[in-house]
Short mmCIF file of C-alpha atoms in Angstrom, two decimals:
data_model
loop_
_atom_site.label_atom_id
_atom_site.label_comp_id
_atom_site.label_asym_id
_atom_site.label_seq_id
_atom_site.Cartn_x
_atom_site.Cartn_y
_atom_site.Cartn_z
CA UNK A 47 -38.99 39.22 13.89
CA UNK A 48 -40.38 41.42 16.74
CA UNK A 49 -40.51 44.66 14.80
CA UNK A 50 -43.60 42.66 12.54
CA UNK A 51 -45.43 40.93 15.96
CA UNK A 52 -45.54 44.55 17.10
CA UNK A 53 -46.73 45.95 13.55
CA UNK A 54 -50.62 45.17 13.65
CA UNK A 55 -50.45 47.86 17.08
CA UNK A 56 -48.79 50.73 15.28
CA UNK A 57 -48.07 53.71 17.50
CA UNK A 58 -49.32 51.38 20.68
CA UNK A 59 -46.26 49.25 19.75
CA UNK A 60 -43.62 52.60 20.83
CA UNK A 61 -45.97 53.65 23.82
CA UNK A 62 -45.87 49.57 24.99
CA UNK A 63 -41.90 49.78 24.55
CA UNK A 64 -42.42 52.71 27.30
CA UNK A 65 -43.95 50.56 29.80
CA UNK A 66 -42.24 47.91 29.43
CA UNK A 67 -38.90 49.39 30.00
CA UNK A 68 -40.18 51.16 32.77
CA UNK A 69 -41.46 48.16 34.02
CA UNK A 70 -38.56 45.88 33.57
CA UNK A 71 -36.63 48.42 34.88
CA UNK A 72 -38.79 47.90 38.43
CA UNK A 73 -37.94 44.41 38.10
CA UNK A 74 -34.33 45.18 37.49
CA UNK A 75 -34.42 46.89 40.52
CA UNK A 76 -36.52 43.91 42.44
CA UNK A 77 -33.62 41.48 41.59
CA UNK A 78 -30.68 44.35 43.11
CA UNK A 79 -32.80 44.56 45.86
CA UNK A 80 -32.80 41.09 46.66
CA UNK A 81 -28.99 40.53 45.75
CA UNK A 82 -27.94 42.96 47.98
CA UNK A 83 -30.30 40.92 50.64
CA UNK A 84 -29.04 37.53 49.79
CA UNK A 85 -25.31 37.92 48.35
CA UNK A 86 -24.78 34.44 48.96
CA UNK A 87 -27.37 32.88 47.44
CA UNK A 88 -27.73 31.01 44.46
CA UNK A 89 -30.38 33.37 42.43
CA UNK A 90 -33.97 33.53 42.26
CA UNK A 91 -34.75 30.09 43.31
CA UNK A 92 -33.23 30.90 46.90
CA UNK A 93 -34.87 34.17 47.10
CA UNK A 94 -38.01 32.97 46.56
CA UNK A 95 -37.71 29.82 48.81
CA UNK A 96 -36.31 31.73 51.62
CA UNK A 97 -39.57 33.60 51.80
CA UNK A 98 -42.32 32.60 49.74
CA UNK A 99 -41.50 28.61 50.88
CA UNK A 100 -40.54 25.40 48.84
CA UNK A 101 -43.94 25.35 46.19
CA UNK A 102 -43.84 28.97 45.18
CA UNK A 103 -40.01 28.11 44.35
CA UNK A 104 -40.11 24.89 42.57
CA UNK A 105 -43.23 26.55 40.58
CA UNK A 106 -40.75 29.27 39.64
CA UNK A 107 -37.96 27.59 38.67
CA UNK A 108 -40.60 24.69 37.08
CA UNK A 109 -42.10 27.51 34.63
CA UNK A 110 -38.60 28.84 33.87
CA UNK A 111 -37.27 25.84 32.68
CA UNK A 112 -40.57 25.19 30.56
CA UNK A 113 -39.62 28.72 29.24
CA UNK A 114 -36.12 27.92 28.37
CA UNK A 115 -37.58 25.06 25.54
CA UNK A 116 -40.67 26.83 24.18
CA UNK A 117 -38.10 29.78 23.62
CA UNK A 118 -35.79 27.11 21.58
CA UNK A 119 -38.83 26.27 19.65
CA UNK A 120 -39.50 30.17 19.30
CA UNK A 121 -35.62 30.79 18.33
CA UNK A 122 -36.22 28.34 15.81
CA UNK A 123 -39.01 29.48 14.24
CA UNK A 124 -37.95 33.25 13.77
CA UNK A 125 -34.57 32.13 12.46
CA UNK A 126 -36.10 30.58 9.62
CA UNK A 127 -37.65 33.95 8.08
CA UNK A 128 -33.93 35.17 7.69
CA UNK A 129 -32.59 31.82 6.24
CA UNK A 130 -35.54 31.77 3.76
CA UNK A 131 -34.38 35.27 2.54
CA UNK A 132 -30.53 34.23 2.50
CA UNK A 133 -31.48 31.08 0.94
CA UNK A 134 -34.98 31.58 -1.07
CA UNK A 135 -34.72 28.21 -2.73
CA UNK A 136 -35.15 27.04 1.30
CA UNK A 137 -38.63 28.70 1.01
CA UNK A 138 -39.84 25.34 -1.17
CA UNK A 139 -39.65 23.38 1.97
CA UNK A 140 -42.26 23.39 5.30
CA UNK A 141 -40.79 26.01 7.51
CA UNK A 142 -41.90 23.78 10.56
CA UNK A 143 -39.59 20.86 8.93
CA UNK A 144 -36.68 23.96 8.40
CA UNK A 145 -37.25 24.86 12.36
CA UNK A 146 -36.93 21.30 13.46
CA UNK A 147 -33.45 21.00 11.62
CA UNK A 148 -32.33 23.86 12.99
CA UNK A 149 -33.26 22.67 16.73
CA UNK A 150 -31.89 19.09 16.20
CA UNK A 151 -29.00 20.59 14.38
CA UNK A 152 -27.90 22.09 17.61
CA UNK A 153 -28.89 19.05 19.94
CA UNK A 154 -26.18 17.43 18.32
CA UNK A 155 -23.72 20.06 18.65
CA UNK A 156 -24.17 20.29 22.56
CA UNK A 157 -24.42 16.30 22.33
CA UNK A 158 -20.81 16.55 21.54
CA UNK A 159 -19.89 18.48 24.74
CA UNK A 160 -20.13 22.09 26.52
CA UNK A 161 -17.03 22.73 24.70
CA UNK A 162 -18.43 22.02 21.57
CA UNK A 163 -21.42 24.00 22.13
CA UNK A 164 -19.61 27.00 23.79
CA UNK A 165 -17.10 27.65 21.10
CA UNK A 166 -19.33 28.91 18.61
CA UNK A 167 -20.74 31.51 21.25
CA UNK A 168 -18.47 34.40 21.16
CA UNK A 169 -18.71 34.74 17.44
CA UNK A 170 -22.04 34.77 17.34
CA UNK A 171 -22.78 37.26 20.22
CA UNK A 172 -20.57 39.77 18.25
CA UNK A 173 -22.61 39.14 15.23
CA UNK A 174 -25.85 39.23 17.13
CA UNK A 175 -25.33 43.07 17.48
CA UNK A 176 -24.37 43.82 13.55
CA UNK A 177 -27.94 43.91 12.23
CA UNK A 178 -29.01 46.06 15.09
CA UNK A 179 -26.20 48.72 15.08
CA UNK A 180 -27.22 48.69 10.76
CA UNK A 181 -30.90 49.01 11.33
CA UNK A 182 -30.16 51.80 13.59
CA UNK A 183 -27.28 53.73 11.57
CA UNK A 184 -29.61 53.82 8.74
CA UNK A 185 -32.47 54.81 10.62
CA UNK A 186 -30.53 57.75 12.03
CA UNK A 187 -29.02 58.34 8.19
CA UNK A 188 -32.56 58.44 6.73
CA UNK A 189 -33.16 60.47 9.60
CA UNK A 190 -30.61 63.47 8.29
CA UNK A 191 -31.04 62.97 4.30
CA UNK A 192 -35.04 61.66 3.76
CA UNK A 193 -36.93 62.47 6.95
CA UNK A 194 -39.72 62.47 4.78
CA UNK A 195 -39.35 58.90 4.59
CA UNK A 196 -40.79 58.68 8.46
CA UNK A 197 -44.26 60.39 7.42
CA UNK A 198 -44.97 58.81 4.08
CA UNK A 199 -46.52 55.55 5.84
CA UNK A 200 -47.69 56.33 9.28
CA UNK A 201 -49.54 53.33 11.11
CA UNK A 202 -53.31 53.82 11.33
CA UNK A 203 -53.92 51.25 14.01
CA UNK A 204 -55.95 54.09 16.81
CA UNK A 205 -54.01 54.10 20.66
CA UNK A 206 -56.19 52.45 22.83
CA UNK A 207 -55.60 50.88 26.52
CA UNK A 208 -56.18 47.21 25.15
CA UNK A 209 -53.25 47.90 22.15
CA UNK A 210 -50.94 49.29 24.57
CA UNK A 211 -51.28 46.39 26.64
CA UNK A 212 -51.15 43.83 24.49
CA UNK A 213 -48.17 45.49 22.56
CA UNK A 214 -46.33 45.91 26.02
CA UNK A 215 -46.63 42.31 26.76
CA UNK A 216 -45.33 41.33 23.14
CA UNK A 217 -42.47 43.55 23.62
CA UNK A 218 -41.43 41.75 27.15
CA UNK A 219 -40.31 38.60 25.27
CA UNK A 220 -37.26 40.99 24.00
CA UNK A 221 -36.23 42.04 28.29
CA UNK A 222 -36.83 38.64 29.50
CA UNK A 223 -33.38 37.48 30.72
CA UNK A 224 -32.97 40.40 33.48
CA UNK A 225 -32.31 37.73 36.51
CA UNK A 226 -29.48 36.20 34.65
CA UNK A 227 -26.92 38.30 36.37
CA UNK A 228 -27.88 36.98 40.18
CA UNK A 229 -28.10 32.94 39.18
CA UNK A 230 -24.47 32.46 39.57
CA UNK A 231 -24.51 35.25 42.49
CA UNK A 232 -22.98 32.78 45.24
CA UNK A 233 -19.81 32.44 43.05
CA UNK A 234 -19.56 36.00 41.85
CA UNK A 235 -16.94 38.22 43.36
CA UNK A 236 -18.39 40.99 45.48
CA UNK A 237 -21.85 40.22 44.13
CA UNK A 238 -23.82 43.45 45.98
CA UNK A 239 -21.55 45.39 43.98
CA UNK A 240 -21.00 43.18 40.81
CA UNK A 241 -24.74 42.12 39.87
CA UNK A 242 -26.50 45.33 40.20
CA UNK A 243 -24.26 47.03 38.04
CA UNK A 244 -24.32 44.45 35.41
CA UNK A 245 -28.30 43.96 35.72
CA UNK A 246 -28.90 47.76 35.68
CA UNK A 247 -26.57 48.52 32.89
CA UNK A 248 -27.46 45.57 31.22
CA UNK A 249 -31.21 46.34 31.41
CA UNK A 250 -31.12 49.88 30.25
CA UNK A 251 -28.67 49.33 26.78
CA UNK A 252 -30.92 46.65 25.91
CA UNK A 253 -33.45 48.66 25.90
CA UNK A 254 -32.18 51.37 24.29
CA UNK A 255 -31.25 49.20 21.34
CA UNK A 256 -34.36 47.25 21.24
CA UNK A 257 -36.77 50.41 21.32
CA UNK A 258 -34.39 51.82 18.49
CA UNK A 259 -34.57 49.02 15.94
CA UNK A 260 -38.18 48.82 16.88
CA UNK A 261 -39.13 52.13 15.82
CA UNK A 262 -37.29 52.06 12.69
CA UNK A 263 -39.39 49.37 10.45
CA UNK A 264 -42.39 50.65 12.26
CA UNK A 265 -41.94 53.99 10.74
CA UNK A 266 -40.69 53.56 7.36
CA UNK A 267 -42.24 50.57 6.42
CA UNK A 268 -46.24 50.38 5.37
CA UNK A 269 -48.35 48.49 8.30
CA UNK A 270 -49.59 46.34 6.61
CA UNK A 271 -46.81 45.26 4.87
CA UNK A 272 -44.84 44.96 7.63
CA UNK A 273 -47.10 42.84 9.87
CA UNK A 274 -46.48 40.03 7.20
CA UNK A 275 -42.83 40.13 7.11
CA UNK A 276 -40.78 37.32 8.16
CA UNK A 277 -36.85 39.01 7.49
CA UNK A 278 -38.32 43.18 8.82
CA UNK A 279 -34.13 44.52 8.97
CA UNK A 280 -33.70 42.52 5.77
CA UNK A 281 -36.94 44.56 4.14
CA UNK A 282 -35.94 47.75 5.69
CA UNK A 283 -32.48 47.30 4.26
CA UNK A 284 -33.59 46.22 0.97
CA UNK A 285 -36.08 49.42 0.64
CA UNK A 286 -33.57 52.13 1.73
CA UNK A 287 -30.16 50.69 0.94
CA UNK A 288 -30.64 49.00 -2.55
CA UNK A 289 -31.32 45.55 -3.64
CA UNK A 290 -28.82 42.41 -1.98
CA UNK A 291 -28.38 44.91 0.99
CA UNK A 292 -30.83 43.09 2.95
CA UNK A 293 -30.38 39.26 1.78
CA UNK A 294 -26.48 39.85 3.77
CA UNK A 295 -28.13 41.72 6.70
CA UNK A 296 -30.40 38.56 6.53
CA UNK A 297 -27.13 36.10 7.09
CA UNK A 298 -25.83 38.29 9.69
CA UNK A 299 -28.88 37.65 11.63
CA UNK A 300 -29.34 34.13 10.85
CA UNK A 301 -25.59 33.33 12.01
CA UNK A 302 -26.97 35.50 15.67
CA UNK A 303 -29.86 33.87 16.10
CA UNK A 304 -28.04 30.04 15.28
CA UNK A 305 -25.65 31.25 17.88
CA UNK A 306 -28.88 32.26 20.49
CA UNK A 307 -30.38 29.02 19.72
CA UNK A 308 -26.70 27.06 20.31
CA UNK A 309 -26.47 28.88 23.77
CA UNK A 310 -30.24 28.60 24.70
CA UNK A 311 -29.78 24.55 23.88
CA UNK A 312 -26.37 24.44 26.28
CA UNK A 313 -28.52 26.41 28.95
CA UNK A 314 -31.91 24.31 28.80
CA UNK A 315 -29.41 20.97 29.23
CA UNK A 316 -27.34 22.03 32.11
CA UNK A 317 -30.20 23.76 33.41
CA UNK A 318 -32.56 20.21 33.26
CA UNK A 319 -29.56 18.22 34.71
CA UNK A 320 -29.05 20.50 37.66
CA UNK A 321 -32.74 20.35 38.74
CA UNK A 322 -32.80 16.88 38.24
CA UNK A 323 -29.38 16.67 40.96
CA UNK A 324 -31.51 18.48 43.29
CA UNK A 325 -34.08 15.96 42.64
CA UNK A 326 -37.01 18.36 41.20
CA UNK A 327 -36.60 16.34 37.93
CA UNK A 328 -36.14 12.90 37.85
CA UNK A 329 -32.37 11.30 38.29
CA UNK A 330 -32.02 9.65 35.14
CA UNK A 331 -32.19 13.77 33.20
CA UNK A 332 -28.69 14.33 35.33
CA UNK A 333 -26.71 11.59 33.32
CA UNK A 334 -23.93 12.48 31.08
CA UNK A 335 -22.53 10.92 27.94
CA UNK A 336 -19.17 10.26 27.20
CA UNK A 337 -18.34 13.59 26.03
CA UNK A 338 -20.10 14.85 29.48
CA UNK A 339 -23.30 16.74 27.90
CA UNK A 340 -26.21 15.66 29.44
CA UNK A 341 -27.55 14.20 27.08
CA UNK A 342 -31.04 12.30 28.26
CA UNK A 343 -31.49 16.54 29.02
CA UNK A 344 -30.99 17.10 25.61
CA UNK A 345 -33.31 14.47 24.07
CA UNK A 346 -36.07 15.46 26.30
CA UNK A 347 -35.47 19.28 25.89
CA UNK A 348 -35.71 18.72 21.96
CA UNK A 349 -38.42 16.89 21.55
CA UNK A 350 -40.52 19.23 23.86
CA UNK A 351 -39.19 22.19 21.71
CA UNK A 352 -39.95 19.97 18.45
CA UNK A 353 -43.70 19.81 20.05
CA UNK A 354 -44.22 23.23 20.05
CA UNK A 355 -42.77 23.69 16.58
CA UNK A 356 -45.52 21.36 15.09
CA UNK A 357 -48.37 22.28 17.16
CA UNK A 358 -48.06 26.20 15.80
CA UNK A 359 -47.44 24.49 12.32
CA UNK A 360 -50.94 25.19 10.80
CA UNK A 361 -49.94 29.33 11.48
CA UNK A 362 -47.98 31.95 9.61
CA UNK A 363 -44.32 32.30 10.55
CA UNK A 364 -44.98 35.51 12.44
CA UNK A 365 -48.26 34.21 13.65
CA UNK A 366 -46.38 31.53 15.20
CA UNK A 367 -43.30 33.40 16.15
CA UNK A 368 -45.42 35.69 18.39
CA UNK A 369 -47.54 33.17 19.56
CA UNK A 370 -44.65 31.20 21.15
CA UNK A 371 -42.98 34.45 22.24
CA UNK A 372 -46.29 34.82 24.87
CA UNK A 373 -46.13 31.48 25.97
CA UNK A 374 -42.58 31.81 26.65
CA UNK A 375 -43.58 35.45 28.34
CA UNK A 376 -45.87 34.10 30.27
CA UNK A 377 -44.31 31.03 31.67
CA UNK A 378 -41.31 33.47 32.64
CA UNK A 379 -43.47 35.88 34.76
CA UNK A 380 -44.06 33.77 37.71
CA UNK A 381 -40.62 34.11 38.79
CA UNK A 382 -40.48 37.87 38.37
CA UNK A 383 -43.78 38.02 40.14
CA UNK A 384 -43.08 36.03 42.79
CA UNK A 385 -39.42 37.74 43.43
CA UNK A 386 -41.48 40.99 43.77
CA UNK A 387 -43.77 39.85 46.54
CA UNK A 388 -40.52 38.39 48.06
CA UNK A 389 -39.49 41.97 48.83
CA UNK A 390 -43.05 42.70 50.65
CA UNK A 391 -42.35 39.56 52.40
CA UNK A 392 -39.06 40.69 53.52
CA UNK A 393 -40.54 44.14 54.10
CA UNK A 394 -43.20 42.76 56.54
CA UNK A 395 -40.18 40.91 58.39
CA UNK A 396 -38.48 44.05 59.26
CA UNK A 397 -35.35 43.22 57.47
CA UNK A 398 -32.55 45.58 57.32
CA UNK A 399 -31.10 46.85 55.33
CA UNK A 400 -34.82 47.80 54.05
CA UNK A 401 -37.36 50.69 54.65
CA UNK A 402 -40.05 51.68 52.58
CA UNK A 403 -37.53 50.90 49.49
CA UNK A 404 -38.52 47.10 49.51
CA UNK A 405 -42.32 47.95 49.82
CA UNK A 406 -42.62 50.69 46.83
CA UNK A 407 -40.17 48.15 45.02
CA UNK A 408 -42.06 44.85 45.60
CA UNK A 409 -45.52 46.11 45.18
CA UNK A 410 -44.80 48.15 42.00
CA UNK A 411 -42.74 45.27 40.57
CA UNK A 412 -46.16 42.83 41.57
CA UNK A 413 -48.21 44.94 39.96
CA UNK A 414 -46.51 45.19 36.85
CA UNK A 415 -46.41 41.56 36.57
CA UNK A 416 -49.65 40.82 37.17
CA UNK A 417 -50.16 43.39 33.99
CA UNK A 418 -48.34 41.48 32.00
CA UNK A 419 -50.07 38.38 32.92
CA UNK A 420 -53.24 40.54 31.54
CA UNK A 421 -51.96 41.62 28.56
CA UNK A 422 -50.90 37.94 27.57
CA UNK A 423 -54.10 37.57 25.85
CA UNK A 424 -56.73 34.55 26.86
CA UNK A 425 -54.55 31.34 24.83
CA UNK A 426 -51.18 32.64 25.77
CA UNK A 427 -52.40 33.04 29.09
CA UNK A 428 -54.07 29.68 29.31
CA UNK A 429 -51.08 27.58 27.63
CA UNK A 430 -48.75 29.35 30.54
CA UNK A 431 -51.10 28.43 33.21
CA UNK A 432 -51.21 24.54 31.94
CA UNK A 433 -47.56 24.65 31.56
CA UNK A 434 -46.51 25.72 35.08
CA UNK A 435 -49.86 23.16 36.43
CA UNK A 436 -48.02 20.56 34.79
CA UNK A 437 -44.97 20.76 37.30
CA UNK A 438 -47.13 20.12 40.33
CA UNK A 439 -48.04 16.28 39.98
CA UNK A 440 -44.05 15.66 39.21
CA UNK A 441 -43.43 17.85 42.41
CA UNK A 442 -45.62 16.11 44.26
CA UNK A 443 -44.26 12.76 43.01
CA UNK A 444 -40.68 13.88 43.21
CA UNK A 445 -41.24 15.15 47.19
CA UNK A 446 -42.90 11.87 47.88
CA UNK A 447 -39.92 9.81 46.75
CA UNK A 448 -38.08 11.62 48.53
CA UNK A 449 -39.07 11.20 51.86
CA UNK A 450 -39.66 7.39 51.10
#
């Protein structure tokens, strides 16, 4: 759904793909940086509390997890613009009431076990990448036979600062996910050598693929046309590759994104249960059922997602769809933000092995998150800042329990 969030920018949307690969490309580097400085540790939580101190962490980790449900809610949502063009007769019902079956659907799944949940997950992956290498191989075919096709409808939105960095920060919802390499980095073998390879190459083919199947709708599809799409691959196919093209492209990217929501439902569980074992969350979110899901995790997880489903209920599908893509944005960037200054930290400490690498690294990598906070936009922006405010009461309640 991306390709129409970034529509209403037009040429702002490439130029904000540009800086934001650049950018997460700095932060890409922040996280090697701090791998190679803590191999042991367990990822971004330990960086950060190892030189930022216990608040800065728990905040971190805190906003993360509130990510990890408002991006359920946001998987959700942009799933159901394919299934309404798979299934049109599904277009009768509320697509808030279609999003909310989907997330339930997949609370029960993982209710049933991480086996359950998991086996659906290779599939799915595969298939995540079908629409994209289609959208591209067309876009390079149209490229050869009809390069008219790229001029007949050229955005007329001007470049401006302001588009550029608002498009910028709704193209960082796609790169979010570049610390997921160094989480498990205390039980990864040879982990200064393992992680930055995977984050680096990880980092730079998403990109490539993401800034392709960008540019592709964006320049063969009208503007305005596009901004109000809730299927864009399924359009594009539709318009270039004859009618029924795009309603099986559609499935192909319904069956992906079911599969991201699946994983992103395991994830937000285990995740919930583990913080509440290291008692940032209260003890009752680490019990399991009988199948050994955590399930009170579950329950909780979904009905916070099922919040922000209704709450962005009175919007337009894309509307919403990039709305909760911000939030998520923004509750994600205090942890890349924070790892950045960790490196100045460790800078100012002397640590070895360092030089000026860890300064350039963690004040670019600060700065660029503190654009992105900008660009969020004021309600975004606000909702993030509420979000991660929320997690200080239960912190403060949590550490007080503890010590009693």
């Amino acid at each position: 759904v991306l390709p129409a969030s970034l529509a209403p920018y037009g040429f702002n949307a490439l130029l904000g793909w540009g800086v934001t690969v650049l950018g997460m490309g700095v932060i890409a580097r922040v996280f090697v940086r701090l791998v190679r400085q803590f191999p042991a540790a367990d990822g971004p939580y330990a960086y950060i509390q190892a030189t930022l101190g216990d608040v800065p962490a728990y905040l971190a980790i805190w906003c993360y997890w509130v990510s990890l449900w408002i991006t359920n809610a946001a998987l959700a949502v942009g799933a159901v613009g394919y299934l309404v063009a798979v299934v049109p007769a599904a277009g009768q019902l509320p697509p808030a009431l279609l999003a909310l079956a989907l997330l339930w659907a997949f609370v029960l799944v993982n209710l049933r076990g991480v086996r359950s949940g998991g086996s659906v997950q290779v599939l799915t992956t595969i298939l995540k990448l079908v629409p994209m290498a289609v959208i591209i191989l067309l876009g390079l075919w149209l490229l050869v036979t009809e390069p008219a096709a790229y001029v007949r409808h050229p955005p007329a939105t001007p470049c401006s600062l302001q588009g550029l960095l608002a498009a910028s920060t709704v193209a960082l919802f796609a790169m979010l996910g570049v610390e997921s390499a160094t989480v498990p980095a205390g039980r990864v073998r040879d982990p200064e050598r393992t992680i930055p390879r995977a984050t680096m190459a990880g980092t730079v083919l998403t990109a490539a693929i993401y800034v392709l199947v960008s540019a592709v709708p964006l320049l063969l599809i009208p503007q305005d046309e596009l901004a109000q799409s809730a299927a864009p691959f399924a359009d594009v196919l539709e318009r270039f590759a004859g009618a029924g093209g795009g309603r099986w492209l559609a499935a192909f990217v319904v069956v992906s994104g079911l599969g991201a929501l699946n994983g992103w439902t395991l994830l937000v569980g285990e995740l919930t249960c583990s913080m509440a074992r290291h008692g940032t969350l209260p003890a009752r979110l680490a019990r399991t059922n009988t199948n050994g899901s955590p399930g009170t995790a579950l329950v909780l997880t979904g009905v916070l997602a099922s919040a922000m489903v209704l709450m962005n209920y009175s919007r337009s599908l894309v509307e919403g769809f990039t709305f909760l893509t911000l939030v998520v944005t923004g509750a994600n960037l205090p942890l890349y933000l924070f790892c950045a200054m960790a490196l100045v930290i460790l800078w100012g400490r002397g640590e070895r092995p360092a030089g000026r690498d860890l300064l350039v690294l963690g004040t670019v990598g600060t700065a660029y998150s503190a654009f992105a906070l900008v660009g969020l936009g004021r309600e975004p922006f606000l909702w993030a800042l509420a979000l991660g405010a929320a997690g200080l009461p239960l912190y403060a309640f949590m550490r007080r329990r503890r010590r009693s």
